[in-house]
């Protein structure tokens, strides 16, 4: 076994990017034999990654990743896009059903292609390296770091709220605290995987406790006859499909994370049994909790008040908990803190797989020999998230994420149908009826196309960032005859980072 005193072995470094994008699964390893969390070195000097996530861990990964800032931020965006309480609740339920259909399709993909990376791996299998690279680029450069910035900002808003109960929180202070949150959790994930999983479990229970408290209070309010906002619930409903699509963006943002377990499936024990169970339990639980939480909000907070500020849970608690109102900001802070951890934990594995497949810098696929963590991938994700804190407009960030997310996930669902035709004999422990991926694809087209009309600036920026992946792919992956000086420079940088971070590749050292 490697010890803290071991020095990194000298190895011949591959180019920064693999020129042909060849998948590394061709080395004879069984699918699922490697994972990106727990790393050990056997007596032969081979770095191996073990399956350690149980069914309960899988559920907490999904629930902990989904329930972050969305349920505390998105009610304003959903209501703004729908115009009425009734239609807003419909959007929340439909968002849950839509996520459930997507998760059902992902259960087939995840059990047929048991390889970490989720959408990236599925697109690679169905369409080849180019679309897979663009998916990786979108997820790594937009969706994940932007989502992490949003959740960290929500954490900061709620932490500071008790200090500024009657005025707007200072923007600089909010962003600084969000940065501290990201840095602390980046440190935790770099230092020890066990710490990261314990943080995820503990804070998942804390956020569920906060939402259960809100739901119980809502039932008490309904028992008191506080249901005036549900009378004429569909009055003033908007009919502009562009605005309604933006409402779905906010609603679906709150459900974002339902596919995160697929990104670390190589680490899941008995994935054929535990993946579908974890998905179904988590999505049904979250949909029920989200719908009941919004009903609880509207028993106490008027639609106009929801639209006036993002901290709806704080308004709710101030009305009902008297001097103990500060409990809710604490609970929400715990919730969002765990959400940041969940995003960071799973995204680091995506970077790891991208490096392993040759579509990201190779150093990202290496592990720290003393701490046994994917330190380079975790650190890169943390630093990239800090860049998005340049903007504190969470709703603009949500629109960036929405367009890129549903375009990418829609393509992954299409890959299910493509693989049915191109690889009909692929083992499929779970096989969904084709009507479900077709329905999901149709809705996804709506979610991708209409915002171009309703919110052209944000979606245009998102599209532009996606397009930046094309020249990166052409230069670093397709272009095989790069100047030798360039390759040497990249190799030296990789070796320098390997020595600096004390990291080693996954493959066996000779």
Coordinates of C-alpha atoms in Angstrom, one line a residue:
X1 CA 0.0 0.0 0.0
X2 CA 1.0 3.5 -0.7
X3 CA 2.0 5.5 2.4
X4 CA 2.3 9.2 3.2
X5 CA 6.0 8.9 2.7
X6 CA 5.8 7.4 -0.8
X7 CA 7.0 9.6 -3.6
X8 CA 5.1 9.8 -6.9
X9 CA 6.6 7.4 -9.3
X10 CA 8.2 8.6 -12.5
X11 CA 5.9 7.7 -15.4
X12 CA 5.9 8.5 -19.1
X13 CA 3.2 11.1 -19.5
X14 CA 0.6 10.9 -22.3
X15 CA -0.3 14.1 -24.2
X16 CA -2.6 16.5 -22.5
X17 CA -5.4 15.3 -24.7
X18 CA -5.7 12.0 -26.5
X19 CA -5.7 12.7 -30.2
X20 CA -8.2 10.0 -31.2
X21 CA -10.4 10.3 -28.2
X22 CA -10.2 6.5 -27.7
X23 CA -12.1 5.1 -24.7
X24 CA -9.8 3.6 -22.0
X25 CA -12.2 0.8 -21.3
X26 CA -10.4 -1.3 -23.9
X27 CA -7.7 -2.2 -21.5
X28 CA -9.5 -5.4 -20.5
X29 CA -11.1 -4.1 -17.3
X30 CA -14.6 -5.2 -16.7
X31 CA -17.3 -2.5 -16.8
X32 CA -17.7 -1.1 -13.3
X33 CA -14.4 -2.4 -12.1
X34 CA -13.1 1.1 -11.6
X35 CA -14.6 4.0 -9.8
X36 CA -13.6 7.5 -8.9
X37 CA -14.0 7.7 -5.2
X38 CA -12.1 5.2 -3.1
X39 CA -8.7 4.5 -4.3
X40 CA -6.3 1.8 -3.2
X41 CA -3.0 0.6 -4.5
X42 CA -2.6 -3.2 -4.6
X43 CA 0.6 -5.1 -4.1
X44 CA 1.3 -4.9 -7.8
X45 CA 1.4 -1.2 -7.7
X46 CA -1.9 -0.8 -9.5
X47 CA -4.2 2.1 -8.5
X48 CA -7.8 0.7 -8.2
X49 CA -11.0 2.4 -7.4
X50 CA -13.6 0.5 -5.4
X51 CA -17.4 0.4 -5.1
X52 CA -18.5 1.8 -1.8
X53 CA -21.8 3.5 -2.2
X54 CA -24.8 1.6 -0.7
X55 CA -28.5 2.0 -1.6
X56 CA -28.9 4.5 1.2
X57 CA -25.8 6.4 0.1
X58 CA -27.2 6.5 -3.5
X59 CA -30.5 8.0 -2.2
X60 CA -28.7 10.6 -0.2
X61 CA -26.5 11.5 -3.2
X62 CA -29.6 12.1 -5.3
X63 CA -31.8 13.7 -2.7
X64 CA -28.8 15.7 -1.4
X65 CA -27.9 16.9 -4.9
X66 CA -31.5 17.8 -5.9
X67 CA -32.5 19.6 -2.7
X68 CA -30.1 22.4 -2.5
X69 CA -31.2 26.0 -3.3
X70 CA -34.0 25.3 -5.8
X71 CA -36.9 24.9 -3.4
X72 CA -35.9 28.1 -1.6
X73 CA -35.1 30.1 -4.8
X74 CA -37.3 28.8 -7.6
X75 CA -40.8 29.6 -6.2
X76 CA -40.3 33.2 -7.2
X77 CA -39.2 32.2 -10.8
X78 CA -42.0 29.7 -11.2
X79 CA -44.6 32.1 -10.0
X80 CA -43.2 34.9 -12.2
X81 CA -43.5 32.7 -15.3
X82 CA -47.0 31.4 -14.5
X83 CA -48.8 34.3 -12.9
X84 CA -51.0 32.3 -10.5
X85 CA -50.7 30.0 -7.6
X86 CA -52.6 27.2 -9.3
X87 CA -50.5 27.1 -12.4
X88 CA -47.3 27.4 -10.4
X89 CA -48.3 24.2 -8.5
X90 CA -49.0 22.5 -11.8
X91 CA -45.5 23.4 -13.0
X92 CA -44.0 22.0 -9.8
X93 CA -45.8 18.7 -10.2
X94 CA -45.1 18.5 -14.0
X95 CA -41.5 19.2 -13.4
X96 CA -41.4 16.3 -11.0
X97 CA -43.1 14.0 -13.5
X98 CA -40.8 15.1 -16.3
X99 CA -37.8 14.5 -14.1
X100 CA -39.2 11.0 -13.2
X101 CA -39.5 10.1 -16.8
X102 CA -36.0 11.2 -17.5
X103 CA -34.7 9.3 -14.5
X104 CA -36.6 6.2 -15.7
X105 CA -34.8 6.4 -19.1
X106 CA -31.5 6.9 -17.3
X107 CA -32.1 3.7 -15.3
X108 CA -32.0 1.8 -18.6
X109 CA -28.9 3.7 -19.8
X110 CA -27.1 3.4 -16.5
X111 CA -27.6 -0.3 -16.2
X112 CA -26.8 -1.0 -19.9
X113 CA -23.6 1.2 -19.8
X114 CA -22.2 0.8 -16.3
X115 CA -19.5 3.4 -16.7
X116 CA -19.1 6.7 -14.8
X117 CA -19.8 9.9 -16.7
X118 CA -23.5 9.3 -17.3
X119 CA -24.6 11.4 -20.3
X120 CA -21.0 11.8 -21.5
X121 CA -20.6 8.0 -21.6
X122 CA -24.0 7.4 -23.3
X123 CA -23.3 10.0 -26.0
X124 CA -19.9 8.6 -26.6
X125 CA -21.4 5.2 -27.1
X126 CA -24.2 6.3 -29.4
X127 CA -22.8 9.3 -31.3
X128 CA -19.0 9.1 -30.9
X129 CA -16.4 11.4 -29.4
X130 CA -17.5 14.8 -30.8
X131 CA -21.0 15.1 -29.3
X132 CA -19.7 13.4 -26.1
X133 CA -17.0 16.1 -25.9
X134 CA -19.5 18.9 -26.3
X135 CA -21.7 17.4 -23.6
X136 CA -18.7 17.2 -21.3
X137 CA -17.7 20.8 -22.2
X138 CA -21.3 22.0 -21.5
X139 CA -21.5 20.2 -18.2
X140 CA -18.0 21.1 -17.0
X141 CA -17.9 24.7 -18.2
X142 CA -21.5 25.8 -17.6
X143 CA -23.9 23.5 -15.9
X144 CA -22.0 22.2 -12.9
X145 CA -19.9 25.3 -11.8
X146 CA -22.9 27.6 -12.5
X147 CA -25.2 25.4 -10.5
X148 CA -22.7 25.3 -7.7
X149 CA -22.4 29.1 -7.7
X150 CA -26.2 29.4 -7.5
X151 CA -26.4 27.1 -4.5
X152 CA -23.5 28.8 -2.8
X153 CA -25.1 32.2 -3.3
X154 CA -28.3 30.9 -1.8
X155 CA -26.3 29.6 1.2
X156 CA -24.8 33.0 1.6
X157 CA -28.1 34.9 1.4
X158 CA -29.7 32.8 4.1
X159 CA -26.7 32.9 6.4
X160 CA -26.6 36.6 6.3
X161 CA -30.3 37.1 6.5
X162 CA -30.5 37.2 10.3
X163 CA -27.9 40.0 10.3
X164 CA -29.9 42.1 7.9
X165 CA -33.6 41.3 8.8
X166 CA -35.0 44.6 7.5
X167 CA -32.7 45.5 4.6
X168 CA -31.0 44.1 1.6
X169 CA -27.9 42.0 2.1
X170 CA -24.6 43.6 0.9
X171 CA -23.8 42.0 -2.5
X172 CA -20.1 41.8 -1.9
X173 CA -20.6 40.1 1.5
X174 CA -22.9 37.6 -0.1
X175 CA -20.4 36.7 -2.8
X176 CA -17.5 36.5 -0.4
X177 CA -19.4 34.1 1.9
X178 CA -20.4 32.0 -1.1
X179 CA -16.7 31.8 -2.1
X180 CA -15.8 30.7 1.4
X181 CA -18.5 28.0 1.2
X182 CA -17.0 26.7 -2.1
X183 CA -13.5 26.8 -0.8
X184 CA -14.3 25.0 2.5
X185 CA -16.1 22.1 0.7
X186 CA -13.4 21.9 -2.0
X187 CA -10.9 21.4 0.8
X188 CA -13.0 18.7 2.4
X189 CA -13.4 16.8 -0.8
X190 CA -9.7 17.1 -1.5
X191 CA -8.7 15.8 1.9
X192 CA -10.9 12.8 2.5
X193 CA -13.7 11.0 0.6
X194 CA -15.2 9.8 3.9
X195 CA -15.5 13.4 5.1
X196 CA -17.3 14.3 1.9
X197 CA -19.8 11.4 2.1
X198 CA -20.5 12.2 5.8
X199 CA -21.1 15.8 5.0
X200 CA -23.5 14.7 2.3
X201 CA -25.4 12.3 4.6
X202 CA -25.7 14.7 7.6
X203 CA -26.7 17.7 5.6
X204 CA -29.2 15.7 3.5
X205 CA -31.0 14.8 6.8
X206 CA -30.8 18.4 7.9
X207 CA -32.4 19.8 4.7
X208 CA -35.2 17.2 4.9
X209 CA -35.9 18.2 8.5
X210 CA -36.2 21.9 7.4
X211 CA -38.7 21.0 4.7
X212 CA -40.7 18.7 6.9
X213 CA -40.9 21.5 9.4
X214 CA -42.3 23.8 6.7
X215 CA -44.8 21.1 5.5
X216 CA -46.1 20.4 9.0
X217 CA -46.5 24.1 9.6
X218 CA -48.4 24.4 6.3
X219 CA -50.8 21.7 7.3
X220 CA -51.4 23.5 10.6
X221 CA -52.1 26.7 8.7
X222 CA -54.6 24.9 6.4
X223 CA -56.3 23.5 9.5
X224 CA -56.7 27.1 10.7
X225 CA -58.4 28.0 7.5
X226 CA -55.5 29.8 5.9
X227 CA -56.2 29.0 2.3
X228 CA -57.3 32.3 0.7
X229 CA -54.5 32.2 -1.8
X230 CA -55.9 28.9 -3.2
X231 CA -59.3 30.4 -3.9
X232 CA -59.5 31.3 -7.6
X233 CA -56.0 29.7 -7.8
X234 CA -55.8 30.0 -11.6
X235 CA -56.8 33.7 -11.8
X236 CA -54.2 35.8 -13.7
X237 CA -52.5 32.7 -15.2
X238 CA -50.2 33.6 -18.0
X239 CA -50.7 32.1 -21.5
X240 CA -47.4 33.1 -23.1
X241 CA -45.7 29.8 -23.7
X242 CA -42.3 31.5 -23.7
X243 CA -42.8 32.8 -20.1
X244 CA -44.2 29.5 -19.0
X245 CA -41.1 27.7 -20.4
X246 CA -39.0 30.0 -18.2
X247 CA -41.2 29.0 -15.3
X248 CA -40.3 25.4 -16.1
X249 CA -36.7 26.3 -16.2
X250 CA -36.9 27.5 -12.6
X251 CA -39.0 24.5 -11.5
X252 CA -36.7 22.0 -13.2
X253 CA -33.7 23.7 -11.8
X254 CA -35.0 22.8 -8.4
X255 CA -35.1 19.1 -9.5
X256 CA -31.6 19.3 -11.1
X257 CA -29.5 16.5 -9.8
X258 CA -31.8 13.5 -10.4
X259 CA -29.2 12.0 -12.8
X260 CA -26.2 12.6 -10.6
X261 CA -26.0 9.0 -9.3
X262 CA -25.4 7.9 -12.9
X263 CA -22.2 10.0 -12.9
X264 CA -20.7 7.8 -10.1
X265 CA -22.4 4.5 -11.0
X266 CA -19.0 2.6 -11.0
X267 CA -18.9 3.4 -7.2
X268 CA -22.4 2.0 -6.5
X269 CA -22.7 -1.5 -5.0
X270 CA -24.9 -3.8 -7.1
X271 CA -25.9 -1.0 -9.6
X272 CA -28.4 -3.2 -11.5
X273 CA -30.5 -3.4 -8.3
X274 CA -29.6 -0.2 -6.4
X275 CA -29.6 2.4 -9.3
X276 CA -33.3 2.1 -10.2
X277 CA -34.3 1.8 -6.6
X278 CA -32.4 4.9 -5.6
X279 CA -33.8 6.8 -8.5
X280 CA -37.5 5.9 -7.9
X281 CA -37.3 6.5 -4.1
X282 CA -35.5 9.8 -4.5
X283 CA -37.7 11.3 -7.2
X284 CA -41.0 10.3 -5.7
X285 CA -39.8 11.7 -2.3
X286 CA -38.5 15.0 -3.7
X287 CA -41.6 15.6 -5.9
X288 CA -43.9 15.0 -2.9
X289 CA -41.8 17.2 -0.6
X290 CA -41.5 20.1 -3.2
X291 CA -45.3 20.2 -3.9
X292 CA -46.3 20.1 -0.3
X293 CA -43.6 22.8 0.6
X294 CA -45.0 25.2 -2.0
X295 CA -48.5 24.6 -0.8
X296 CA -47.2 25.4 2.7
X297 CA -45.6 28.6 1.5
X298 CA -48.8 29.9 0.0
X299 CA -50.8 29.3 3.2
X300 CA -48.8 32.2 4.7
X301 CA -47.0 34.2 2.0
X302 CA -48.9 36.0 -0.7
X303 CA -48.0 35.7 -4.4
X304 CA -47.0 39.4 -4.4
X305 CA -44.6 38.8 -1.4
X306 CA -43.1 35.8 -3.1
X307 CA -42.4 37.9 -6.2
X308 CA -40.9 40.7 -4.1
X309 CA -37.9 38.7 -2.7
X310 CA -36.1 35.4 -3.1
X311 CA -36.0 34.4 0.6
X312 CA -39.5 33.0 0.7
X313 CA -38.7 30.5 3.5
X314 CA -37.5 33.4 5.7
X315 CA -40.7 35.3 5.1
X316 CA -42.6 32.2 6.0
X317 CA -40.7 31.7 9.2
X318 CA -40.9 35.3 10.3
X319 CA -44.8 35.1 10.1
X320 CA -45.1 31.9 12.1
X321 CA -42.1 31.2 14.3
X322 CA -42.0 34.6 16.2
X323 CA -38.6 35.1 17.9
X324 CA -37.5 31.6 16.6
X325 CA -37.7 32.7 13.0
X326 CA -33.9 32.5 12.7
X327 CA -34.2 28.6 12.8
X328 CA -35.3 28.6 9.1
X329 CA -32.3 30.5 7.7
X330 CA -30.0 28.1 9.6
X331 CA -31.9 25.1 8.2
X332 CA -31.8 26.5 4.7
X333 CA -28.1 27.2 5.1
X334 CA -27.5 23.6 6.1
X335 CA -29.5 22.5 3.1
X336 CA -27.6 24.6 0.5
X337 CA -24.3 23.7 2.1
X338 CA -25.0 20.1 1.5
X339 CA -26.2 20.9 -2.0
X340 CA -22.8 22.5 -2.8
X341 CA -21.1 19.4 -1.5
X342 CA -23.2 17.1 -3.6
X343 CA -22.6 19.0 -6.8
X344 CA -18.9 19.2 -6.1
X345 CA -18.6 15.5 -5.2
X346 CA -20.3 14.2 -8.3
X347 CA -18.8 16.8 -10.7
X348 CA -15.3 16.0 -9.7
X349 CA -16.0 12.4 -10.9
X350 CA -17.2 13.8 -14.3
X351 CA -13.9 15.7 -14.7
X352 CA -12.1 12.5 -13.7
X353 CA -13.8 10.4 -16.4
X354 CA -13.3 13.1 -19.0
X355 CA -9.5 13.0 -18.2
X356 CA -9.6 9.2 -18.3
X357 CA -11.2 9.2 -21.8
X358 CA -8.8 11.8 -23.2
X359 CA -11.2 14.6 -23.5
X360 CA -10.0 16.6 -20.5
X361 CA -6.5 17.3 -19.2
X362 CA -5.0 14.0 -18.2
X363 CA -4.0 15.3 -14.8
X364 CA -7.7 15.5 -13.9
X365 CA -7.9 11.7 -14.1
X366 CA -5.2 11.3 -11.4
X367 CA -5.6 10.6 -7.7
X368 CA -3.7 12.0 -4.7
X369 CA -1.5 9.2 -3.3
X370 CA -1.7 10.1 0.3
X371 CA -5.3 11.3 0.6
X372 CA -6.7 8.9 -2.0
X373 CA -9.0 11.5 -3.6
X374 CA -9.4 12.8 -7.1
X375 CA -7.7 16.1 -5.9
X376 CA -7.0 17.7 -9.3
X377 CA -10.6 17.3 -10.5
X378 CA -12.1 18.6 -7.2
X379 CA -9.8 21.6 -7.1
X380 CA -10.5 22.5 -10.8
X381 CA -14.2 22.3 -10.2
X382 CA -14.0 24.5 -7.1
X383 CA -11.9 27.2 -8.9
X384 CA -14.2 27.2 -11.9
X385 CA -17.2 27.7 -9.7
X386 CA -15.6 30.8 -8.2
X387 CA -15.6 32.5 -11.6
X388 CA -19.4 32.4 -11.8
X389 CA -19.6 34.3 -8.6
X390 CA -18.7 37.4 -10.7
X391 CA -22.5 37.6 -11.2
X392 CA -24.9 37.4 -8.3
X393 CA -28.1 37.4 -10.5
X394 CA -29.3 33.9 -9.7
X395 CA -32.1 33.9 -12.2
X396 CA -29.9 34.9 -15.1
X397 CA -27.6 32.0 -14.0
X398 CA -30.5 29.6 -13.8
X399 CA -31.4 30.5 -17.4
X400 CA -27.8 29.8 -18.5
X401 CA -28.0 26.4 -16.8
X402 CA -31.5 25.6 -18.1
X403 CA -30.8 25.9 -21.8
X404 CA -27.5 24.0 -21.6
X405 CA -28.8 21.3 -19.3
X406 CA -31.9 20.3 -21.2
X407 CA -30.2 20.5 -24.5
X408 CA -27.6 18.0 -23.2
X409 CA -29.9 15.7 -21.3
X410 CA -32.3 15.6 -24.3
X411 CA -29.4 14.4 -26.4
X412 CA -28.7 11.7 -23.9
X413 CA -32.3 10.5 -24.0
X414 CA -32.1 10.4 -27.8
X415 CA -29.0 8.2 -27.4
X416 CA -31.2 5.6 -25.7
X417 CA -33.3 5.4 -28.9
X418 CA -30.2 5.3 -31.1
X419 CA -28.6 2.5 -29.1
X420 CA -31.8 0.5 -29.4
X421 CA -31.3 0.6 -33.2
X422 CA -27.5 0.4 -33.4
X423 CA -26.9 -2.1 -30.5
X424 CA -30.1 -4.1 -30.2
X425 CA -28.2 -6.9 -28.4
X426 CA -26.7 -4.7 -25.7
X427 CA -27.7 -6.2 -22.3
X428 CA -30.5 -4.1 -20.8
X429 CA -31.5 -5.2 -17.3
X430 CA -34.1 -2.4 -17.4
X431 CA -35.8 -1.7 -20.7
X432 CA -38.3 1.2 -20.9
X433 CA -41.1 1.5 -23.4
X434 CA -40.1 3.8 -26.2
X435 CA -43.1 6.1 -25.5
X436 CA -41.2 7.5 -22.5
X437 CA -38.0 8.7 -24.2
X438 CA -40.2 10.1 -27.1
X439 CA -42.3 12.1 -24.7
X440 CA -39.2 13.3 -22.9
X441 CA -37.6 14.4 -26.1
X442 CA -40.6 16.3 -27.3
X443 CA -40.8 18.3 -24.0
X444 CA -37.1 18.9 -24.2
X445 CA -37.4 20.4 -27.7
X446 CA -40.0 22.8 -26.2
X447 CA -37.7 23.7 -23.3
X448 CA -34.8 24.3 -25.6
X449 CA -36.4 26.3 -28.4
X450 CA -38.9 28.6 -26.7
X451 CA -36.5 30.3 -24.3
X452 CA -34.6 31.5 -27.4
X453 CA -37.6 33.7 -27.9
X454 CA -38.5 34.5 -24.3
X455 CA -35.0 35.0 -22.9
X456 CA -32.7 35.5 -25.9
X457 CA -29.8 37.1 -24.1
X458 CA -29.2 34.5 -21.4
X459 CA -29.9 31.5 -23.8
X460 CA -27.7 33.2 -26.4
X461 CA -24.8 33.4 -24.0
X462 CA -25.4 29.8 -23.0
X463 CA -25.3 28.8 -26.7
X464 CA -22.2 30.8 -27.3
X465 CA -20.4 29.0 -24.4
X466 CA -21.4 25.7 -25.9
X467 CA -20.0 26.7 -29.3
X468 CA -16.7 27.5 -27.7
X469 CA -16.2 23.8 -27.3
X470 CA -16.0 23.2 -31.0
X471 CA -12.6 24.9 -31.6
X472 CA -11.3 23.3 -28.4
X473 CA -12.2 19.9 -29.7
X474 CA -10.7 20.6 -33.1
X475 CA -7.4 21.8 -31.6
X476 CA -6.9 19.5 -28.7
X477 CA -8.6 16.3 -29.9
X478 CA -8.8 16.2 -33.7
X479 CA -5.5 18.0 -34.6
X480 CA -3.0 15.2 -34.3
X481 CA 0.1 16.9 -35.8
X482 CA 0.5 19.7 -33.2
X483 CA 4.0 21.2 -33.0
X484 CA 6.3 19.1 -30.9
X485 CA 7.2 22.1 -28.8
X486 CA 3.5 22.5 -27.9
X487 CA 3.2 18.8 -26.9
X488 CA 6.3 19.0 -24.9
X489 CA 5.1 22.0 -23.0
X490 CA 1.8 20.4 -22.2
X491 CA 3.6 17.2 -21.0
X492 CA 5.9 19.2 -18.8
X493 CA 2.9 21.1 -17.3
X494 CA 1.1 17.8 -16.6
X495 CA 4.2 16.3 -15.0
X496 CA 4.7 19.5 -13.0
X497 CA 1.2 19.3 -11.6
X498 CA 1.6 15.6 -10.9
X499 CA 4.6 16.3 -8.8
X500 CA 3.1 19.4 -7.2
X501 CA -0.1 17.7 -6.2
X502 CA 1.5 14.3 -5.6
X503 CA -1.0 12.5 -7.9
X504 CA -0.7 9.4 -10.0
X505 CA -2.6 8.0 -13.0
X506 CA -5.1 5.2 -12.5
X507 CA -3.4 2.7 -14.7
X508 CA -0.8 0.2 -13.4
X509 CA 2.7 1.4 -13.1
X510 CA 5.4 -0.7 -14.7

